[in-house]
Structures are given as structure tokens and as C-alpha cells.
PDB file of C-alpha atoms and ligand atoms in Angstrom:
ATOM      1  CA  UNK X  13       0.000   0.000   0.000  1.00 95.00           C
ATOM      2  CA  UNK X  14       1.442   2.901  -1.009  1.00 97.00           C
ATOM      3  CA  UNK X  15      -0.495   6.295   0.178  1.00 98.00           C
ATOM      4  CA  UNK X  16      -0.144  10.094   0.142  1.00 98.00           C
ATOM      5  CA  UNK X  17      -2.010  12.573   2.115  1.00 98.00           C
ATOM      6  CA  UNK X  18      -3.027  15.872   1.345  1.00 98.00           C
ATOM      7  CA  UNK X  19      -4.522  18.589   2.987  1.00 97.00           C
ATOM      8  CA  UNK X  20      -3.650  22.155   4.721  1.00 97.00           C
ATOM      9  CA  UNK X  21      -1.943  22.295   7.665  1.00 94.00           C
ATOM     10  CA  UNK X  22      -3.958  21.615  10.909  1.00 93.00           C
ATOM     11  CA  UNK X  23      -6.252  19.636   9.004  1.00 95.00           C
ATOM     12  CA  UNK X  24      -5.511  16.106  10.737  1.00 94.00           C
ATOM     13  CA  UNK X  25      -3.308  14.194   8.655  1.00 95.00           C
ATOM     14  CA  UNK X  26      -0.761  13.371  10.901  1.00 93.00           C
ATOM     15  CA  UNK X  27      -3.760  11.905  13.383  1.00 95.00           C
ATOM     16  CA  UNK X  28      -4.867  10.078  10.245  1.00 97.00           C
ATOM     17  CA  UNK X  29      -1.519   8.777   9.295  1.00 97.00           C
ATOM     18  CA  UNK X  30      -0.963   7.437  12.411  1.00 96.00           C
ATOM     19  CA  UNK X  31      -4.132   5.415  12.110  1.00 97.00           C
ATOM     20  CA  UNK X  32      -3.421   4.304   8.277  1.00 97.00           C
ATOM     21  CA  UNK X  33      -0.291   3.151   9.644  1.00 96.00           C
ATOM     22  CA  UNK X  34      -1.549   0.641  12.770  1.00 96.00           C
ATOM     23  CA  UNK X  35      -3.816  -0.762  10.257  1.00 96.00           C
ATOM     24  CA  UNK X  36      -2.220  -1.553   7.835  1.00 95.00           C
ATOM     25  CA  UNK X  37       1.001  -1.937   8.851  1.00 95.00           C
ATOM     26  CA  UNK X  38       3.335   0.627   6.957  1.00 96.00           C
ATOM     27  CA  UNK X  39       5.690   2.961   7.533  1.00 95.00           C
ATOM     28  CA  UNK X  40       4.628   7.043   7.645  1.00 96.00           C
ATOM     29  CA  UNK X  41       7.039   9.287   6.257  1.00 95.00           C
ATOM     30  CA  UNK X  42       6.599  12.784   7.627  1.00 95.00           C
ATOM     31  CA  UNK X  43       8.536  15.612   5.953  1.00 96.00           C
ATOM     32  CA  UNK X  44       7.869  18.088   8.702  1.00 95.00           C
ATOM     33  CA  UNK X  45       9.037  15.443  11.773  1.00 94.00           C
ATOM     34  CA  UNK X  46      11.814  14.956   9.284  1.00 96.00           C
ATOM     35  CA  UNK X  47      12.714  18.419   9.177  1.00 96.00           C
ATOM     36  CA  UNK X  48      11.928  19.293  12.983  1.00 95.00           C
ATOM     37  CA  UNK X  49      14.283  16.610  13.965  1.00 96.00           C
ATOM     38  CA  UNK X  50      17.040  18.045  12.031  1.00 96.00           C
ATOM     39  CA  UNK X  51      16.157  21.012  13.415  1.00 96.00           C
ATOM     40  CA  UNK X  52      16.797  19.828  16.875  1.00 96.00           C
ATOM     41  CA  UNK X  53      19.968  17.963  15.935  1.00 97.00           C
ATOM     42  CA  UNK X  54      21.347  21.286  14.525  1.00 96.00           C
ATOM     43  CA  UNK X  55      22.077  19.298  11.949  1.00 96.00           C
ATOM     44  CA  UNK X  56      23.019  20.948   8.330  1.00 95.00           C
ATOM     45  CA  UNK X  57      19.815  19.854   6.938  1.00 95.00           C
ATOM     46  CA  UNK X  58      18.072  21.599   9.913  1.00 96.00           C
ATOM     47  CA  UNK X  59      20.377  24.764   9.571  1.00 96.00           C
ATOM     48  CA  UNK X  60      19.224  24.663   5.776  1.00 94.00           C
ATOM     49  CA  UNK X  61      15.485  24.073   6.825  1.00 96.00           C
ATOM     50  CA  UNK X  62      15.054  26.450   9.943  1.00 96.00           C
ATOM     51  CA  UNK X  63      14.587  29.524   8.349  1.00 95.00           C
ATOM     52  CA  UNK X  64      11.786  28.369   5.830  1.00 96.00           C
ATOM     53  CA  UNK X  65      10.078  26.529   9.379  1.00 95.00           C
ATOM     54  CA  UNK X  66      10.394  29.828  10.947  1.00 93.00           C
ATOM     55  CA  UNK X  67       8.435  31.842   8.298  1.00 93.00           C
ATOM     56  CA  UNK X  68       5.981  29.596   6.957  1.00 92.00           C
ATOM     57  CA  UNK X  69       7.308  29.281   3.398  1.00 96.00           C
ATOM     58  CA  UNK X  70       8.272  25.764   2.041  1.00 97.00           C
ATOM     59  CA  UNK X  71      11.735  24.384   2.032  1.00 97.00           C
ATOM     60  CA  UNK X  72      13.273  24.422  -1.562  1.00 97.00           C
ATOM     61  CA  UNK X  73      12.004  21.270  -3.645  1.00 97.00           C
ATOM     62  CA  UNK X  74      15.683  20.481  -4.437  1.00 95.00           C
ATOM     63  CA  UNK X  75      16.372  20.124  -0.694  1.00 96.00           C
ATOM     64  CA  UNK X  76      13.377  18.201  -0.002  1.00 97.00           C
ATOM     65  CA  UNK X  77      13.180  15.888  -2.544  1.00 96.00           C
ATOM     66  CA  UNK X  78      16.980  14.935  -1.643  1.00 94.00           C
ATOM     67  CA  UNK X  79      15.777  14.013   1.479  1.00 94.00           C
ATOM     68  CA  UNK X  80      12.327  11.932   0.709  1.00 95.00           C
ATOM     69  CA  UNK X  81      14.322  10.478  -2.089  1.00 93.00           C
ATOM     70  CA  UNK X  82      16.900   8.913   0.406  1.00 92.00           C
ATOM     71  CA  UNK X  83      14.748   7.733   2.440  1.00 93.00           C
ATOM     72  CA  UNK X  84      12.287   5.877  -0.131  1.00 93.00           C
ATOM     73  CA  UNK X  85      15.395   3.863  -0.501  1.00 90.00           C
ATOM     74  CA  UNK X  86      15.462   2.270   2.826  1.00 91.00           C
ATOM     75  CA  UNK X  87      14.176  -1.252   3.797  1.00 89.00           C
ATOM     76  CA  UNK X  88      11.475  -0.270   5.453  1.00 90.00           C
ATOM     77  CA  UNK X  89      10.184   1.232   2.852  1.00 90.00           C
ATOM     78  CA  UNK X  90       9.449  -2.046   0.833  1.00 87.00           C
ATOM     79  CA  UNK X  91       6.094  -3.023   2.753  1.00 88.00           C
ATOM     80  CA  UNK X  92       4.649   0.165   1.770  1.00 94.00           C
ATOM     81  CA  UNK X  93       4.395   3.495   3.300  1.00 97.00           C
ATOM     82  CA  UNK X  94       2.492   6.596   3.705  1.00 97.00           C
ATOM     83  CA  UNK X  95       3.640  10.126   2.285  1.00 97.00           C
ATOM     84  CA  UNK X  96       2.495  13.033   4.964  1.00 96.00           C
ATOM     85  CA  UNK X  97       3.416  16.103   3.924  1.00 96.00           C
ATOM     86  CA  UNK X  98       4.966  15.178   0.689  1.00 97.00           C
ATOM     87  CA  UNK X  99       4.845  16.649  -2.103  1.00 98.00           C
ATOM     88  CA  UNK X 100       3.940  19.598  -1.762  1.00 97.00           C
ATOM     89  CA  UNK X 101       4.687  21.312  -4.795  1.00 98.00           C
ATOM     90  CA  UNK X 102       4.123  19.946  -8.582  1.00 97.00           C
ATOM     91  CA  UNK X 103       7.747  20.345  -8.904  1.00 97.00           C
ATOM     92  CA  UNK X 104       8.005  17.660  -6.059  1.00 98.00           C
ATOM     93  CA  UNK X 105       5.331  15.818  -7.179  1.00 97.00           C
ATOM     94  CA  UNK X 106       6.966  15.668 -10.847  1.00 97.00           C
ATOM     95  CA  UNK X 107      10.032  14.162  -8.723  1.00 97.00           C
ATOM     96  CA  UNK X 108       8.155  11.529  -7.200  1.00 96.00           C
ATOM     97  CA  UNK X 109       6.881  10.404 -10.407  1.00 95.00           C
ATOM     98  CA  UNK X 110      10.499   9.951 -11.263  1.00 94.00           C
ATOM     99  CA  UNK X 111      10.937   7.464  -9.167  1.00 91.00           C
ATOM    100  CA  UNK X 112       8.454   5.225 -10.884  1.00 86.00           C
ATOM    101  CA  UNK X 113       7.074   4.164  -6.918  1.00 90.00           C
ATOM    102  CA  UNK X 114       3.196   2.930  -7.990  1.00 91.00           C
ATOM    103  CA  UNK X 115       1.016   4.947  -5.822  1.00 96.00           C
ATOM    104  CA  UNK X 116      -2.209   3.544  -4.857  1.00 97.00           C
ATOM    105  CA  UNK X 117      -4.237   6.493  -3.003  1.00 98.00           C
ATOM    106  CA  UNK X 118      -3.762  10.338  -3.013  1.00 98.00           C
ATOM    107  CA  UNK X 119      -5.967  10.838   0.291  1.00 98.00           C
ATOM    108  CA  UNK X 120      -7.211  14.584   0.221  1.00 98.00           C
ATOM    109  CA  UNK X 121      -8.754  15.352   3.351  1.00 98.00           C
ATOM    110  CA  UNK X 122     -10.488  19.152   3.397  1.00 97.00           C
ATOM    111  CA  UNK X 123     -11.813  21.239   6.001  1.00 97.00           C
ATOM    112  CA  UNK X 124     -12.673  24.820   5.964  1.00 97.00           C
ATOM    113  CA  UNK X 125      -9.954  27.908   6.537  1.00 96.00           C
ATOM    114  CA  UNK X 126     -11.813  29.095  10.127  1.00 95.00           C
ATOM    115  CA  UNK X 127     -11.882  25.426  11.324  1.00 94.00           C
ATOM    116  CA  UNK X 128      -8.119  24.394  10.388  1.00 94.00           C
ATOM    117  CA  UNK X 129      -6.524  27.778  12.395  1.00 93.00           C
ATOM    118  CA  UNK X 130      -8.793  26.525  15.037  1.00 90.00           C
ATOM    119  CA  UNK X 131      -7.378  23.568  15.386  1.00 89.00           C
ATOM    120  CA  UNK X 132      -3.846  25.328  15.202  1.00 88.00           C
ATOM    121  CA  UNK X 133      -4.262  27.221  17.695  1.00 83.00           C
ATOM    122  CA  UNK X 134      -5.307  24.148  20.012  1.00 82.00           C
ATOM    123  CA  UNK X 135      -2.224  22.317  18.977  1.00 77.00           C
ATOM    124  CA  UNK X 136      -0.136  25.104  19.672  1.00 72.00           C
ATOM    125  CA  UNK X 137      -1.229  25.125  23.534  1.00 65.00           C
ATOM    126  CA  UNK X 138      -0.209  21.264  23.672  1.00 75.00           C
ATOM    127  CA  UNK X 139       2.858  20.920  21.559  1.00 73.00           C
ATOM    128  CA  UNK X 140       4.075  24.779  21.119  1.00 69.00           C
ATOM    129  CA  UNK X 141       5.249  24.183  17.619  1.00 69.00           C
ATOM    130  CA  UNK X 142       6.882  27.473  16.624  1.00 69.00           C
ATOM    131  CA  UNK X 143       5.233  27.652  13.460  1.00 72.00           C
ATOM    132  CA  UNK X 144       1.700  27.045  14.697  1.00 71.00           C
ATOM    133  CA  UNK X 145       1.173  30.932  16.099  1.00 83.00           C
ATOM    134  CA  UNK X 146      -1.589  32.533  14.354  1.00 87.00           C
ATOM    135  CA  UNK X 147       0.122  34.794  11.998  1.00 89.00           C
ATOM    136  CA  UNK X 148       2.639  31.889  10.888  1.00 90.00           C
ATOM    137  CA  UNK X 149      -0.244  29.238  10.902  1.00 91.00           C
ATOM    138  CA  UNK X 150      -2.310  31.658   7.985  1.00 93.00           C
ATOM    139  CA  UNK X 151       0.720  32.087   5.943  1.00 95.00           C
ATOM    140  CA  UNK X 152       1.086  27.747   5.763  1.00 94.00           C
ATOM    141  CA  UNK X 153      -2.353  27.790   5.090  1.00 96.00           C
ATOM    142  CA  UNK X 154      -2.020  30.712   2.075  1.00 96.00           C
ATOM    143  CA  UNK X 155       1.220  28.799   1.238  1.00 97.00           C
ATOM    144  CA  UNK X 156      -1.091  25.585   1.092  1.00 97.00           C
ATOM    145  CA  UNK X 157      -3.696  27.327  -1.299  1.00 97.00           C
ATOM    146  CA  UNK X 158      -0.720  29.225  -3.503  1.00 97.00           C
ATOM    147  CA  UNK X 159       1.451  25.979  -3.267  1.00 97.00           C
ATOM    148  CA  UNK X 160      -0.051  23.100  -2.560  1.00 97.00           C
ATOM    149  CA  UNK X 161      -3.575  22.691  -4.092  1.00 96.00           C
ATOM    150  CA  UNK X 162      -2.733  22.725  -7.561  1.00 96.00           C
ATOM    151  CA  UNK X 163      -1.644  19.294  -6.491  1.00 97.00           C
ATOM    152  CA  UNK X 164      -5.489  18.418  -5.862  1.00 97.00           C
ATOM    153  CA  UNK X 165      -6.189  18.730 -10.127  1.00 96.00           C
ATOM    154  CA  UNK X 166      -2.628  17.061 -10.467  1.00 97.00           C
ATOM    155  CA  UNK X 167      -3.715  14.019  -8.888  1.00 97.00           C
ATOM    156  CA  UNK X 168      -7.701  14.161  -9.894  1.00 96.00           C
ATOM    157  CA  UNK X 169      -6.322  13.848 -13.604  1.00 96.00           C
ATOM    158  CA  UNK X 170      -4.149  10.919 -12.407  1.00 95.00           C
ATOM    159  CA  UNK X 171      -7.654   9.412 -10.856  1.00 96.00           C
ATOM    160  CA  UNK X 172      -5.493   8.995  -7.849  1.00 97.00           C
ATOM    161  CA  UNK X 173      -7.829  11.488  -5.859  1.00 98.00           C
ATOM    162  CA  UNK X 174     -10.239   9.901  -3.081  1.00 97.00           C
ATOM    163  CA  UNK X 175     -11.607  13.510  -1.244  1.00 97.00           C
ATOM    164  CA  UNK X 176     -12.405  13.360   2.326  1.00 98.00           C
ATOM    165  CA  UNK X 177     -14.163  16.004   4.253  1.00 97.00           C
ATOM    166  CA  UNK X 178     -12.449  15.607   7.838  1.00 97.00           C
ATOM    167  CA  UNK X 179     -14.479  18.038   9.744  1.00 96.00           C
ATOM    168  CA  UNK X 180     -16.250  15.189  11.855  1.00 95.00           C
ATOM    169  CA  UNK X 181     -14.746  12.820  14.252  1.00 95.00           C
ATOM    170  CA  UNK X 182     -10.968  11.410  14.048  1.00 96.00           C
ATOM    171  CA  UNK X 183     -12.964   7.789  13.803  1.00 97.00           C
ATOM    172  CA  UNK X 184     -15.373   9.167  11.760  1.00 97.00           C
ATOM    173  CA  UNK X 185     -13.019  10.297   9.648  1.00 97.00           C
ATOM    174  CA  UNK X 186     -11.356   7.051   9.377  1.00 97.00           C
ATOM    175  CA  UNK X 187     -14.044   5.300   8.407  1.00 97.00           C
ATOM    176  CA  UNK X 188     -14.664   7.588   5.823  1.00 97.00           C
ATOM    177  CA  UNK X 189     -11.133   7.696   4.547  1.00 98.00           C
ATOM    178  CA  UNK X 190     -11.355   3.713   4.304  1.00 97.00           C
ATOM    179  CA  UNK X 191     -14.278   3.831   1.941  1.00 97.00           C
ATOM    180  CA  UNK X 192     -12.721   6.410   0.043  1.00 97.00           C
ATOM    181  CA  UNK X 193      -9.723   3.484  -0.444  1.00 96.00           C
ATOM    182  CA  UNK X 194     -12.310   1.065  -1.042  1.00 94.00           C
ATOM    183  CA  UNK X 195     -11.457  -1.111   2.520  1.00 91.00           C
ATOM    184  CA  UNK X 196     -15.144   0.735   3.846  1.00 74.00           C
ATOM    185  CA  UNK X 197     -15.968  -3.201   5.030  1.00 59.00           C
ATOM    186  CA  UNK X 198     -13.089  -3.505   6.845  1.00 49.00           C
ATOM    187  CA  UNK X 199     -13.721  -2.221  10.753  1.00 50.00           C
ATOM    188  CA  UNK X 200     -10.798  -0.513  12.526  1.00 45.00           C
TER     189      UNK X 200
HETATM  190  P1  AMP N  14       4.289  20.078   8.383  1.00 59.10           P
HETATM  191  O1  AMP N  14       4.579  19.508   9.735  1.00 59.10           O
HETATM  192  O2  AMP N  14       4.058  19.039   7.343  1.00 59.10           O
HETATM  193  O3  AMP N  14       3.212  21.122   8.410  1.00 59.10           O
HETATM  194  O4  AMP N  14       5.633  20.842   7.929  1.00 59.10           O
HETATM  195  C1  AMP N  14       6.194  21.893   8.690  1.00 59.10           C
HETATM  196  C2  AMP N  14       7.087  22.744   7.803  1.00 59.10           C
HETATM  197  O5  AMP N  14       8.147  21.938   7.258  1.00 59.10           O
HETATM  198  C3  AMP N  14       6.416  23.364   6.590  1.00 59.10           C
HETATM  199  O6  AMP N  14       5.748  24.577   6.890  1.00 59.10           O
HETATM  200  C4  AMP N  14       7.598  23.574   5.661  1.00 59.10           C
HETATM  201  O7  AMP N  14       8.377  24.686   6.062  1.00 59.10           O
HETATM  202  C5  AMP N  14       8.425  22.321   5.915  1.00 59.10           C
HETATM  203  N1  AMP N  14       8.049  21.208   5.016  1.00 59.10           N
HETATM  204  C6  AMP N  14       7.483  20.016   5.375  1.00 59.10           C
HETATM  205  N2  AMP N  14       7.289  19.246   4.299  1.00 59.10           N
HETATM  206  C7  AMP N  14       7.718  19.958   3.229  1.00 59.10           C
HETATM  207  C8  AMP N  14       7.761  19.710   1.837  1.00 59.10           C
HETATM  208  N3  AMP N  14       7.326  18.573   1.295  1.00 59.10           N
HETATM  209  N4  AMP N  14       8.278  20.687   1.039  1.00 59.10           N
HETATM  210  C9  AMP N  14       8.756  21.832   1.551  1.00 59.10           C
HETATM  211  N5  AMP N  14       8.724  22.141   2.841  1.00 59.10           N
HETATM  212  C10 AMP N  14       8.220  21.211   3.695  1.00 59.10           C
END
């Protein structure tokens, strides 16, 4: 099963993920945990990355897709995996395609502006994620729109796209986004 998730930031994708993974046992590669961990380790990926975090803006496709290419080499990665948070750009997606990895599902999950910085703003009391202050958190999501969505007609034209609302439940949500990959029998 190979899987990638789309959506603007706050949306619930990582929750998701997380689920996608237990079930079906494969590995989630998240660009931004990626990214925050080099961060942490100071490392020169981080030192490359922090400044892009910091603002909002994305971190330059050639730099990314390094990184997500590297790591679609590993071992792990031969069960199947799930994409979260990548690509984000057509430039990136155009990348992936390059690798000739058969994707199965492009997983859009949508919810509106108002309800996503919401949800921000709740994360940002629990995990204080630098970038998840208000005035950061609207430029990801404009950044999303700008940057991101054109991906949404990218994949539709693939017929890749399976649309989820995800303004309900997490389980709800899950249930939905099974159906929407055609395992809607199948309970969690
Ligand atoms: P996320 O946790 O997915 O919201 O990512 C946090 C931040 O990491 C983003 O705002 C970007 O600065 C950076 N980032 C994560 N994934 C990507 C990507 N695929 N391309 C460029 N920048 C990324």
C-alpha cells in the first residue's frame, strides 16, 4: 500500500496517518518530523530548513526531494508506506513520479480555513510548535492554497484522488477515509 495525504496544515493528517499506519502496517514518512528533527539535531539539513520553518514558506524542492528520495530507498520502505506532507509542490510531485514508486491512493482530506486555524491554535497550547502561532499558521495555510492545491487537479487527472471532508470525528473520519480506499468493510 502505497499512500499520500493531502490537505492544509492543521487539518488532521498526521492523526490520520498514524491510524493508516496501525492498520495496515506501513511505515509514515513525515517531511515536517523529518525536518523538525534536524532542526533539533542542529544538523546541516536543519540549519538549511530552519529559516523556511520559521516563516511559513516551504523548504526548496531540491532540498526536499533529496531528502524523501533517500529515504524511499530504505528497507522499510518495501512493505509500503504513507507520504504526509509530501509533495507539496508539482515540482516535487513531478520528482516523485520519477521514481516510478506505484502509488495507490492520493488521500485529500479538506476542512474549511476558520476550522483548520482553530485547530492550530489548540495544537499550539499542547505541543508549542513554533510555526503554529496565528500569523505563521495563515501564511502555511495561504502557502497551502498558492502551493499546494494545484496538487489536488494534479492528482484528480491521475484518478489517484479519493476527497475526504475531515471536519467530523478522528474515527469518523477514518471510516470515511477507508471507503474512500475502497477497505469501507473492513472495521478498525
Ligand atoms: P508540516 O509539519 O508538514 O506542516 O511541515 C512543517 C514545515 O516543514 C512546513 O511549513 C515547511 O516549512 C516544511 N516542510 C514540510 N514538508 C515539506 C515539503 N514537502 N516541502 C517543503 N517544505 C516542507
Amino acid at each position: 500500500m502505497h499512500l499520500i495525504l493531502l490537505g492544509p496544515p492543521g487539518v488532521g493528517k498526521g492523526t490520520q496517518a498514524q491510524k493508516l499506519k496501525e492498520k495496515f502496517g506501513i511505515v509514515q514518512v513525515s517531511t515536517g518530523d523529518m525536518l523538525r528533527d534536524a532542526v533539533a539535531k542542529g544538523s546541516a539539513l536543519g540549519k538549511q530548513a530552519k529559516t523556511f520553518m520559521d516563516r511559513g514558506e516551504l523548504v526548496p524542492d531540491e532540498v526536499i526531494v533529496g531528502v524523501v528520495g533517500e529515504r524511499l530507498e530504505s528497507a522499510d520502505m518495501k512493505r509500503g508506506f504513507i507520504l504526509d506532507g509530501f509533495p507539496r509542490t508539482v515540482g516535487q510531485a513531478e520528482a516523485l513520479k520519477k521514481t516510478n514508486v506505484k502509488i495507490d491512493h492520493v488521500l485529500c482530506f479538506t476542512a474549511p480555513d476558520e476550522l483548520v486555524l482553530d485547530r492550530i491554535s489548540g495544537r499550539q497550547k499542547q505541543e508549542s510548535r513554533q510555526d503554529d502561532d496565528l500569523d505563521t499558521a495563515k501564511k502555511r495555510l495561504g502557502v497551502y492554497h498558492s502551493q499546494t492545491k494545484p496538487l489536488v487537479d494534479y492528482y484528480r487527472q491521475t484518478g489517484l484522488l479519493r476527497e475526504i471532508r475531515a471536519t467530523a470525528a478522528i474515527d469518523e473520519v477514518f471510516q470515511m477515509t477507508l471507503q474512500a480506499m475502497g477497505e469501507g468493510s473492513v472495521q478498525s
